[in-house]
Coordinates of C-alpha atoms in Angstrom, one line a residue:
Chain A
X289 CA 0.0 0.0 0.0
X290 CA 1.3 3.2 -0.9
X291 CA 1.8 6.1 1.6
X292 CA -1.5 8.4 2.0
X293 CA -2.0 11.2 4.5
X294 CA -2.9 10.3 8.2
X295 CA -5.8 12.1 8.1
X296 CA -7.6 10.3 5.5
X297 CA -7.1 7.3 6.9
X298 CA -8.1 7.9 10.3
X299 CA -10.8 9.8 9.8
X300 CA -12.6 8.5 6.6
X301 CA -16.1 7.7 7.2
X302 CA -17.8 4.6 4.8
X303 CA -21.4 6.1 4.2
X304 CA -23.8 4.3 2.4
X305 CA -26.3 7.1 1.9
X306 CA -27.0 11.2 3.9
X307 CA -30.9 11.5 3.5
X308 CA -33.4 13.8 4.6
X309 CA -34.4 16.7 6.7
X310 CA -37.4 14.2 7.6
X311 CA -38.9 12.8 10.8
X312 CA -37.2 10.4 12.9
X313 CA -39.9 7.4 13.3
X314 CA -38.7 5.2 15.8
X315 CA -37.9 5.0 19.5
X316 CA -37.2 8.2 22.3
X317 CA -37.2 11.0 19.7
X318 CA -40.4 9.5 17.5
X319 CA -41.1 12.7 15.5
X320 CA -38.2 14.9 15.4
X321 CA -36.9 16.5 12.2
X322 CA -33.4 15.0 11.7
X323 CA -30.7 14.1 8.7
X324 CA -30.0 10.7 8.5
X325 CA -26.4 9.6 7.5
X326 CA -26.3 5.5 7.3
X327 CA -22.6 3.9 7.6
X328 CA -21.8 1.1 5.5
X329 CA -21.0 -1.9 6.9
X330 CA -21.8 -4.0 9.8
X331 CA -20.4 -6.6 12.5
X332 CA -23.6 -8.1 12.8
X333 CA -26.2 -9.8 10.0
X334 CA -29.7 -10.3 11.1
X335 CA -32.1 -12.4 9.7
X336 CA -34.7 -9.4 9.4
X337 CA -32.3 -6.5 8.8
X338 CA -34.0 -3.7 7.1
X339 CA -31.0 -2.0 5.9
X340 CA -28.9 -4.4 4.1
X341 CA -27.7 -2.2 1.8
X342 CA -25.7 -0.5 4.1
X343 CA -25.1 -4.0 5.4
X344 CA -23.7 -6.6 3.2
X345 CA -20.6 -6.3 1.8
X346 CA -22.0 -6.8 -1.5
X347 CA -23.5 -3.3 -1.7
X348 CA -20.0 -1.7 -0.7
X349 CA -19.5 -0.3 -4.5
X350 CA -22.5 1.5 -3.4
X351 CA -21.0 3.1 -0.6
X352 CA -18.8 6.2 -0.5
X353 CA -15.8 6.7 1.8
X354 CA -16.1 10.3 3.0
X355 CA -14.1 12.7 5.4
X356 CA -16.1 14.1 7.8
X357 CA -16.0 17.5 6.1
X358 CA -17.6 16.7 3.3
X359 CA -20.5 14.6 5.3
X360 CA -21.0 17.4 7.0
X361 CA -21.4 20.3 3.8
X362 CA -24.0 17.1 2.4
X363 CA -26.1 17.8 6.0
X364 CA -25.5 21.9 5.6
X365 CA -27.0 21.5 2.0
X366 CA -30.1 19.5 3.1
X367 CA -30.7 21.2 5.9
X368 CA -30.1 25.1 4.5
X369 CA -27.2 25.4 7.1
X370 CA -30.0 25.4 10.0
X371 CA -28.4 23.1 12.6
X372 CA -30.9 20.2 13.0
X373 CA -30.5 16.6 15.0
X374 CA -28.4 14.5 12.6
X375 CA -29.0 10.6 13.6
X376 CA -26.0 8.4 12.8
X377 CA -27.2 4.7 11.6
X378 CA -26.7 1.8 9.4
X379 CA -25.5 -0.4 9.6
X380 CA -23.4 -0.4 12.7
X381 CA -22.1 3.1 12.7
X382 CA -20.3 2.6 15.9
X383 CA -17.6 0.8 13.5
X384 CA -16.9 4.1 11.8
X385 CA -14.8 6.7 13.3
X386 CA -17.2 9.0 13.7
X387 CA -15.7 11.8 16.3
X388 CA -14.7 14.5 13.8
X389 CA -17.9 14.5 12.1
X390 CA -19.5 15.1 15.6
X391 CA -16.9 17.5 16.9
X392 CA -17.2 19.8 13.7
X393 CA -21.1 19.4 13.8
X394 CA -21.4 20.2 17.4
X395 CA -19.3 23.3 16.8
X396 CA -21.8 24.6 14.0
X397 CA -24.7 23.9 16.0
X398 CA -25.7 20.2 15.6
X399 CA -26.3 18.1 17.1
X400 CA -25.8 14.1 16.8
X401 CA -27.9 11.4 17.8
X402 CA -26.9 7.6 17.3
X403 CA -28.3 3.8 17.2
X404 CA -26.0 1.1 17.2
X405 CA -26.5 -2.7 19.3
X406 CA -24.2 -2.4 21.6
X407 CA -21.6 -4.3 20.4
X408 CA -18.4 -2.1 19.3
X409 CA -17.7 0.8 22.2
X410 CA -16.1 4.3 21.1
X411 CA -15.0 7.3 23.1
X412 CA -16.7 10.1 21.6
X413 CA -20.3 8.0 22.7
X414 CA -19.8 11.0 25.7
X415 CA -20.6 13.4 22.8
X416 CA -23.7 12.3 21.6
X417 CA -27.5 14.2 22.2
X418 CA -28.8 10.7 22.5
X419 CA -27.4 7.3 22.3
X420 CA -29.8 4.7 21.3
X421 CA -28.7 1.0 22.1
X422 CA -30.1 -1.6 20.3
X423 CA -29.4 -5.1 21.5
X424 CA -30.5 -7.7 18.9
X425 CA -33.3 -10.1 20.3
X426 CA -33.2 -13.8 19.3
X427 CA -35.2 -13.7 16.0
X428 CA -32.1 -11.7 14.8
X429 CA -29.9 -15.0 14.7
X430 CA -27.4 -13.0 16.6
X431 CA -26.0 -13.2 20.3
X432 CA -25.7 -10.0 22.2
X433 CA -22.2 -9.8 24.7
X434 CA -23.7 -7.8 27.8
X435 CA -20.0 -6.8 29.1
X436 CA -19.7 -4.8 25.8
X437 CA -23.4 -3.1 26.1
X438 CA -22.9 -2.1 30.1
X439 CA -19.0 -0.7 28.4
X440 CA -21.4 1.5 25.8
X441 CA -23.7 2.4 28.9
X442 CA -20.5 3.4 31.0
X443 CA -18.5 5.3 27.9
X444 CA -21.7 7.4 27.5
X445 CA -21.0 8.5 30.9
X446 CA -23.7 12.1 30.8
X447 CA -25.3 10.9 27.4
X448 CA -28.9 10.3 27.2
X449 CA -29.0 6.6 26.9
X450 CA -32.3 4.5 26.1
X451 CA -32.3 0.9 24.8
X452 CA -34.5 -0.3 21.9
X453 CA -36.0 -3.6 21.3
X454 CA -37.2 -4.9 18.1
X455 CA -39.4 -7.8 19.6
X456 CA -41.2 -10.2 17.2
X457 CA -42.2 -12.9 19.5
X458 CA -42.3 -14.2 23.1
X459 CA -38.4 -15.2 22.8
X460 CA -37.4 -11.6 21.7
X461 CA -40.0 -10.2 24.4
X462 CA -38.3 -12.1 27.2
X463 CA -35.5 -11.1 26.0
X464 CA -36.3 -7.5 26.1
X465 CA -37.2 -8.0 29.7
X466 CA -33.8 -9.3 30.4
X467 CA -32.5 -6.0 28.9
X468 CA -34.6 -4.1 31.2
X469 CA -33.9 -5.9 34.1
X470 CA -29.6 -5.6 33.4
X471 CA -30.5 -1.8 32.8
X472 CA -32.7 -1.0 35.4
X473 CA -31.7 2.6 35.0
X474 CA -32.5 3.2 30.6
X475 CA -36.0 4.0 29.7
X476 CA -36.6 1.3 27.4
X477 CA -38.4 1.1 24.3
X478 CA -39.9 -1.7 22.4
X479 CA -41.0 -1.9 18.8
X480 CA -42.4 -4.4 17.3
X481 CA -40.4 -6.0 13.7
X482 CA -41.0 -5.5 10.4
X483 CA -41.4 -9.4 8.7
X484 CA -41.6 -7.6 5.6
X485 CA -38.1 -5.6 5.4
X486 CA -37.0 -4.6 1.8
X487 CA -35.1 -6.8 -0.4
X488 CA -32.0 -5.0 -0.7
X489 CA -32.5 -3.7 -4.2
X490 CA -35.7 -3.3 -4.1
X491 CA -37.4 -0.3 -1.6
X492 CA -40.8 -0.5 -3.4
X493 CA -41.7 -4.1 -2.3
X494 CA -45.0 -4.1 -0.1
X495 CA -45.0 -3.5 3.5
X496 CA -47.7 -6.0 5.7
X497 CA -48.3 -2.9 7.9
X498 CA -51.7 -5.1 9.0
X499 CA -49.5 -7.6 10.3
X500 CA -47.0 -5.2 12.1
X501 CA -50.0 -3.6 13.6
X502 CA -51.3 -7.1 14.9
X503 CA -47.6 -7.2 16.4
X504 CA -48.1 -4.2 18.1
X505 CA -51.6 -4.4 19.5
X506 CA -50.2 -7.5 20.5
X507 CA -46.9 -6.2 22.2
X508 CA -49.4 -3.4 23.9
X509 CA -51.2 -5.9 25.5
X510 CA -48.3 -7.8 26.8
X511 CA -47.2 -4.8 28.6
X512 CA -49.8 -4.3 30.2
X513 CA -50.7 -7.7 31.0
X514 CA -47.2 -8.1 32.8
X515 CA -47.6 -4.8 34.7
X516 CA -44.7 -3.2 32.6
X517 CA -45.9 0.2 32.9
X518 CA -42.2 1.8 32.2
X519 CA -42.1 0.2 29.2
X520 CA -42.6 2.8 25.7
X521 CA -44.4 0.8 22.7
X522 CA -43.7 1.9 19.7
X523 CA -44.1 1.6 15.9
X524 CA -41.8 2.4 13.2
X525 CA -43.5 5.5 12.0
X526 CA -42.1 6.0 8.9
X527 CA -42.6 2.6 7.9
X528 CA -46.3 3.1 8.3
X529 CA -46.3 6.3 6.2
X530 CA -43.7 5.7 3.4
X531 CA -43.8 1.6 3.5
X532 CA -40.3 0.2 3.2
X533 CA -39.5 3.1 0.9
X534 CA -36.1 4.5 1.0
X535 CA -34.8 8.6 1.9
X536 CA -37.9 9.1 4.0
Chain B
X103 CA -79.8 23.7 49.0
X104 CA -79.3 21.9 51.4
X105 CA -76.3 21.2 53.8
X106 CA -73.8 19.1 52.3
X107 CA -70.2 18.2 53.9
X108 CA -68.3 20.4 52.3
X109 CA -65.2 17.9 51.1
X110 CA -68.1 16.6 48.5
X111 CA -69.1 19.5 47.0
X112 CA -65.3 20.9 46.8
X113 CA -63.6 17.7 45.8
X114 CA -66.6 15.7 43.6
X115 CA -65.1 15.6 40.0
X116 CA -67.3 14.7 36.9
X117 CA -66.1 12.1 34.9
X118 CA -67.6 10.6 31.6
X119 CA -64.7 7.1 31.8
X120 CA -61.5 5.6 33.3
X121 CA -59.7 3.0 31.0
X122 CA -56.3 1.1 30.4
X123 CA -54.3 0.6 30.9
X124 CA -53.2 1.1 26.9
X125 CA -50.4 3.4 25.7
X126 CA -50.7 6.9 25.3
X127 CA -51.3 7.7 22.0
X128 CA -50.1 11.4 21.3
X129 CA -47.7 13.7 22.5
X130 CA -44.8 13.9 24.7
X131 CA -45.4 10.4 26.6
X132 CA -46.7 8.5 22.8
X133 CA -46.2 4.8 23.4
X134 CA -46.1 5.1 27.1
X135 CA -48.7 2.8 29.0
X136 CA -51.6 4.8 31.5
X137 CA -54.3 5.0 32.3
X138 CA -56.9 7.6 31.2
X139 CA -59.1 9.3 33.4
X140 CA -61.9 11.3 31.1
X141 CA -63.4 13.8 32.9
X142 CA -67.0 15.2 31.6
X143 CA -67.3 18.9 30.9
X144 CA -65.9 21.1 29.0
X145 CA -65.8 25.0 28.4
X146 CA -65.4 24.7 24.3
X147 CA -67.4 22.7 21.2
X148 CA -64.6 22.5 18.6
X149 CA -66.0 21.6 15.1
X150 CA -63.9 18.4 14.9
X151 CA -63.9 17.5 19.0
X152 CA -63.4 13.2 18.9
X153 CA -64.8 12.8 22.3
X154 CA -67.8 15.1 21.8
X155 CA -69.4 12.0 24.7
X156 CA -67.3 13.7 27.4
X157 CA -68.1 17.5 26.1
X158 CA -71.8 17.9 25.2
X159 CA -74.2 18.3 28.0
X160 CA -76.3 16.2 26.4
X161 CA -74.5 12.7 27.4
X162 CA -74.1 14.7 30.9
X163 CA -76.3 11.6 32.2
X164 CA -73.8 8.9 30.8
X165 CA -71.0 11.2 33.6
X166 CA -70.7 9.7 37.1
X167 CA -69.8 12.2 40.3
X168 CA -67.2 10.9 42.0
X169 CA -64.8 11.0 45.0
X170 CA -61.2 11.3 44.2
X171 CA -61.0 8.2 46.4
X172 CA -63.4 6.4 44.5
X173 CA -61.3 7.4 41.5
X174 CA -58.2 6.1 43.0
X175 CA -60.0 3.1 44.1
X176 CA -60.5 2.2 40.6
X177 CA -57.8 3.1 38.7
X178 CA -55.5 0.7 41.3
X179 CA -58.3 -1.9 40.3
X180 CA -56.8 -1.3 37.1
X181 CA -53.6 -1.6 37.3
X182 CA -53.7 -4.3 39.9
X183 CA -52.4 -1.8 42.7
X184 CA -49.0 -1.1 40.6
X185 CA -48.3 3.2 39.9
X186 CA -48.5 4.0 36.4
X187 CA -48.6 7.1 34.9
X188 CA -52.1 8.2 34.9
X189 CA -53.2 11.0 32.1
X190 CA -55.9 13.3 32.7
X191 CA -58.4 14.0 29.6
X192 CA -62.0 15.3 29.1
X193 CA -63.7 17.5 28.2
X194 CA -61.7 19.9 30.2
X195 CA -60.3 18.5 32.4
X196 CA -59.0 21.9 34.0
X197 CA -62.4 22.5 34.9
X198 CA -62.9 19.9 37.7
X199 CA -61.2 19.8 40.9
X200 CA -58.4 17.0 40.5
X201 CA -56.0 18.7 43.3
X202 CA -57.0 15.9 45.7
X203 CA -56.9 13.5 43.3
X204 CA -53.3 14.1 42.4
X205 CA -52.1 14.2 45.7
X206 CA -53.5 10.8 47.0
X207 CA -52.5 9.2 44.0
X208 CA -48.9 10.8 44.2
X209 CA -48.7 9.3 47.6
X210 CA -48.8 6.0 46.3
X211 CA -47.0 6.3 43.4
X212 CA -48.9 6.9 41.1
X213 CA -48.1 10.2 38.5
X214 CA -50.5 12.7 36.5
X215 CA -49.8 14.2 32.9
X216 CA -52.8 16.3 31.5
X217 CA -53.9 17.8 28.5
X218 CA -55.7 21.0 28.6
X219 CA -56.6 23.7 26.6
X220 CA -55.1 26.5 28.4
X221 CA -58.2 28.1 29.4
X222 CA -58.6 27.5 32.9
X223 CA -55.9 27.6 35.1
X224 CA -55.5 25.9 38.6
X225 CA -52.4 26.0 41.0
X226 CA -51.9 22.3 40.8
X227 CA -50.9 22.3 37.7
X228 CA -47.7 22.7 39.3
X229 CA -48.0 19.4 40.8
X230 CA -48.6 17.2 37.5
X231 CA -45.5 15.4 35.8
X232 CA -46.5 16.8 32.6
X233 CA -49.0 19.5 31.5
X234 CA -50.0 19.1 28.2
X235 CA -50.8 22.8 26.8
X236 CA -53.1 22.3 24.1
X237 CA -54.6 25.7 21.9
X238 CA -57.3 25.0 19.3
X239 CA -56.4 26.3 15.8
X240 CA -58.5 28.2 13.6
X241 CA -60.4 25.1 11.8
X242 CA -62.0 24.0 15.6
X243 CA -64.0 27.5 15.2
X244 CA -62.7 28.6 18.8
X245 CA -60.8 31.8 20.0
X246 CA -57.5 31.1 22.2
X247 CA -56.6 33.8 25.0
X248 CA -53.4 33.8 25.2
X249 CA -52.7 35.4 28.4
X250 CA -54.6 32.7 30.0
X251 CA -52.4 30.3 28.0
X252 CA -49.2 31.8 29.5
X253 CA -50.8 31.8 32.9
X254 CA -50.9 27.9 32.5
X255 CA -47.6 28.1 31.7
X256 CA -46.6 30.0 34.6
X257 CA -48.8 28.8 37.0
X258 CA -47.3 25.2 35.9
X259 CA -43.6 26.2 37.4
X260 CA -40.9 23.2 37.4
X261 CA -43.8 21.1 35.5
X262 CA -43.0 20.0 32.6
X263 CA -45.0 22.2 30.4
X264 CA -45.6 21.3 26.5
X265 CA -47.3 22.5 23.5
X266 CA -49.5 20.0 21.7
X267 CA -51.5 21.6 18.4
X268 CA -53.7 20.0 16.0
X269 CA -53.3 20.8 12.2
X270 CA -55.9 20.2 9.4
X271 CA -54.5 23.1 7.4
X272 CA -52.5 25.9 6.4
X273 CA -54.3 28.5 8.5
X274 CA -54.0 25.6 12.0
X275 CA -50.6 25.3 10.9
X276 CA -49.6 29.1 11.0
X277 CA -51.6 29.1 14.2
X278 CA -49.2 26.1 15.5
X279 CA -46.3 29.0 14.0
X280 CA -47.5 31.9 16.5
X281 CA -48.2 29.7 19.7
X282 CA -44.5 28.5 18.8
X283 CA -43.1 32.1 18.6
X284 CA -45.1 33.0 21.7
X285 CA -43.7 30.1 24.1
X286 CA -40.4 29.5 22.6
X287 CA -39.1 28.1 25.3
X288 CA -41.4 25.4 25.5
X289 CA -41.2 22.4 23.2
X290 CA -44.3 21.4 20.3
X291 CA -45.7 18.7 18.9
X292 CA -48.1 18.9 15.8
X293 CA -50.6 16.6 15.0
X294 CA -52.7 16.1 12.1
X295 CA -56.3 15.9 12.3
X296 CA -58.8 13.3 11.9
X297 CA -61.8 15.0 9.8
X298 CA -63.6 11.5 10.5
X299 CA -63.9 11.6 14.6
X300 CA -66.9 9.0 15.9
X301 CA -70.4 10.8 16.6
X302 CA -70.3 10.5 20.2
X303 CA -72.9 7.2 20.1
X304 CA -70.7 5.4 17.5
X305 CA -67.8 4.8 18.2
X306 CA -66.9 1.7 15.6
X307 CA -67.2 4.8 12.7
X308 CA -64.9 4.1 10.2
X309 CA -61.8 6.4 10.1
X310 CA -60.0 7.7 6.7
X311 CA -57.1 6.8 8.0
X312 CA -55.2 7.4 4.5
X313 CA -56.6 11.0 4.6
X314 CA -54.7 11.4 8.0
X315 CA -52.0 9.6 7.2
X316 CA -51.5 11.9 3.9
X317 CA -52.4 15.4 6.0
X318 CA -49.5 13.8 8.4
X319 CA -47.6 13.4 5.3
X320 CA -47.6 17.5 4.2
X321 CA -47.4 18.4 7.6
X322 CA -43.8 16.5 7.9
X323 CA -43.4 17.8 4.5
X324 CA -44.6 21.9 5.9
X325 CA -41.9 21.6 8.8
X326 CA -39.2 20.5 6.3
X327 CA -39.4 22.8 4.4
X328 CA -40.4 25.6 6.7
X329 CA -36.5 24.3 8.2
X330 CA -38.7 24.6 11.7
X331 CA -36.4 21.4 13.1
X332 CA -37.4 21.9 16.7
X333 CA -41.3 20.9 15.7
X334 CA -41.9 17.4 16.5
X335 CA -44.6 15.9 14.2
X336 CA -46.7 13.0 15.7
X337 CA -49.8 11.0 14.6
X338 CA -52.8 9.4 17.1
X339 CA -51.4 6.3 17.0
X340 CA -54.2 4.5 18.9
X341 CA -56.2 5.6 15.9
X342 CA -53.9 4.2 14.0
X343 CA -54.4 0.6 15.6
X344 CA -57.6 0.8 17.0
X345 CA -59.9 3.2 14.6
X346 CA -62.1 5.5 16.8
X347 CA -63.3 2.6 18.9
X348 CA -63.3 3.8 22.9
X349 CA -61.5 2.5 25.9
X350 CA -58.1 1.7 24.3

């Protein structure tokens, strides 16, 4: 490999698409005008992942390796240089070095809000507006390392920190429970799954929003049935609105 | 009249139903489970009102005078004895006395958020978790005072104190605009109507919910490009998933 300047390759972010100013339409901040910029690539693969685009590593030629400065003049043009909440995704964007971006954002008046599962732990977590940790339940296929989520937890230190479930069945359910129960302290919200995620290459293929809604009357009534009354239901808003349509 | 002990006449609140528990489904607290206490009564008829069965004197006889204890009594039957957050609805519910109320329930755990127009104040507002400031726009065909409005607010203190305004069109939205410029400090969500609301003896009515969904639609699309990223955008999701039925 030849010799290339420090900067780039410390700081270069893999993005697999900047989208936006639209709602956020999941979990704490449900509603909120933000710019989404999705990472490419991932350390986990679940079975029901909605964003494998930015996933697989057969999408990469779609994705863009980009220094911080220039992800953040794509967010000033969306946005008309009015600060908004900028939410970090993808993928897992926790794999990207992301602190820069943040830093210069933060100094221009945004501010940055991120999801990840919980499974890679970074420094600049402290930073963040909110930090959304995501453990993946069992219907994922994947295993979730709790040492590494309580490290995110801790590395956040004065972050707002919530967890988010994506529950599909009574497996995933308990295992959101378990979640609560380790993090007695995070409000916790739990959303029911999408068993209709886009194929990759395709962002037009129909949504079974009756379905999800069953799911969700559904995970209502088991939280109330169990008395979980700190528990925050919630649907994927955007999914409902836009179907599994992409940039919304 | 007669004598009557006064702690009757003082503390007797009208109220038209008490359900859950089921998640809230607007606002601040969406997704979060409570249980609703409807009080009967209020001091506006707004053109679109979707619980005209609590407003109109005319279902006055379906509204039951009780005791705050009686009130307590049943929403711990509810929630088999375990605090939830309970929200306070009517009608107005600013209009009935539900100082006492509040207190016994905060005793045992239990916590209050309300939703109000702002047209009646009451010191214990100060004493809710959340107070739900709520102005009718133009299209409900009522008049706002807004220095009743900002007595709410101040009368609220260290409650948290939001703004919650429902939009059917451009002249609601620009309404939502000034009540924003006039409390800045406080945050707002928006919330498209629903032109379809149940006639209060029919409450299986069938809802357009694509007609909401798509006013939801331009009103994320409004804030966008109105670059007002501080507006939070929010849907009835209990409509959503239940329709207009009652009690959910």
């Amino acid at each position: 490999m030849g010799r290339v300047p420090p900067m780039t390759t410390r700081d270069t972010i893999r993005v697999s698409e900047i989208f936006g100013p639209t709602i956020q339409g999941e979990g704490a901040l449900i509603g909120q005008p933000t710019v989404f910029v999705r990472t490419g690539g991932c350390d986990y693969r679940c079975s029901w992942c909605d964003s494998l685009h930015a996933v697989d590593s057969e999408y990469r030629d779609t994705w863009k390796a980009m220094p911080p400065e220039d992800i953040l003049a794509e967010i000033e043009k969306l946005t008309g240089g009015k600060p908004i909440m900028v939410t970090l995704s993808g993928g897992n964007p926790a794999t990207q070095p992301l602190d820069r971006l943040i830093e210069q954002g933060k100094a221009k008046g945004y501010s940055f809000a991120m999801e990840t599962q919980g499974s890679v732990v970074k420094p600049w977590f402290a930073d963040l507006q909110m930090l959304v940790l995501s453990p993946k339940p069992p219907s994922s296929g994947m295993g979730t390392d709790w040492r590494v989520v309580a490290n995110c937890v801790r590395t956040a230190k004065a972050a707002p920190t919530v967890l988010k479930i994506v529950v599909f069945d009574e497996a995933d359910y308990a295992f959101a429970r378990e979640a609560s129960e380790r993090f007695r302290e995070l409000p916790i919200y739990l959303q029911p799954g999408n068993h209709t995620p886009p194929p990759p290459e395709d962002d037009s293929a129909t949504v079974d929003q009756e379905g999800i809604d069953e799911r969700m009357r559904w995970l209502v009534d088991k939280v109330v049935e169990d008395k979980w009354y700190g528990a925050r239901v919630l649907p994927q808003l955007h999914v409902m609105l836009w179907g599994n349509k992409r940039g919304v």
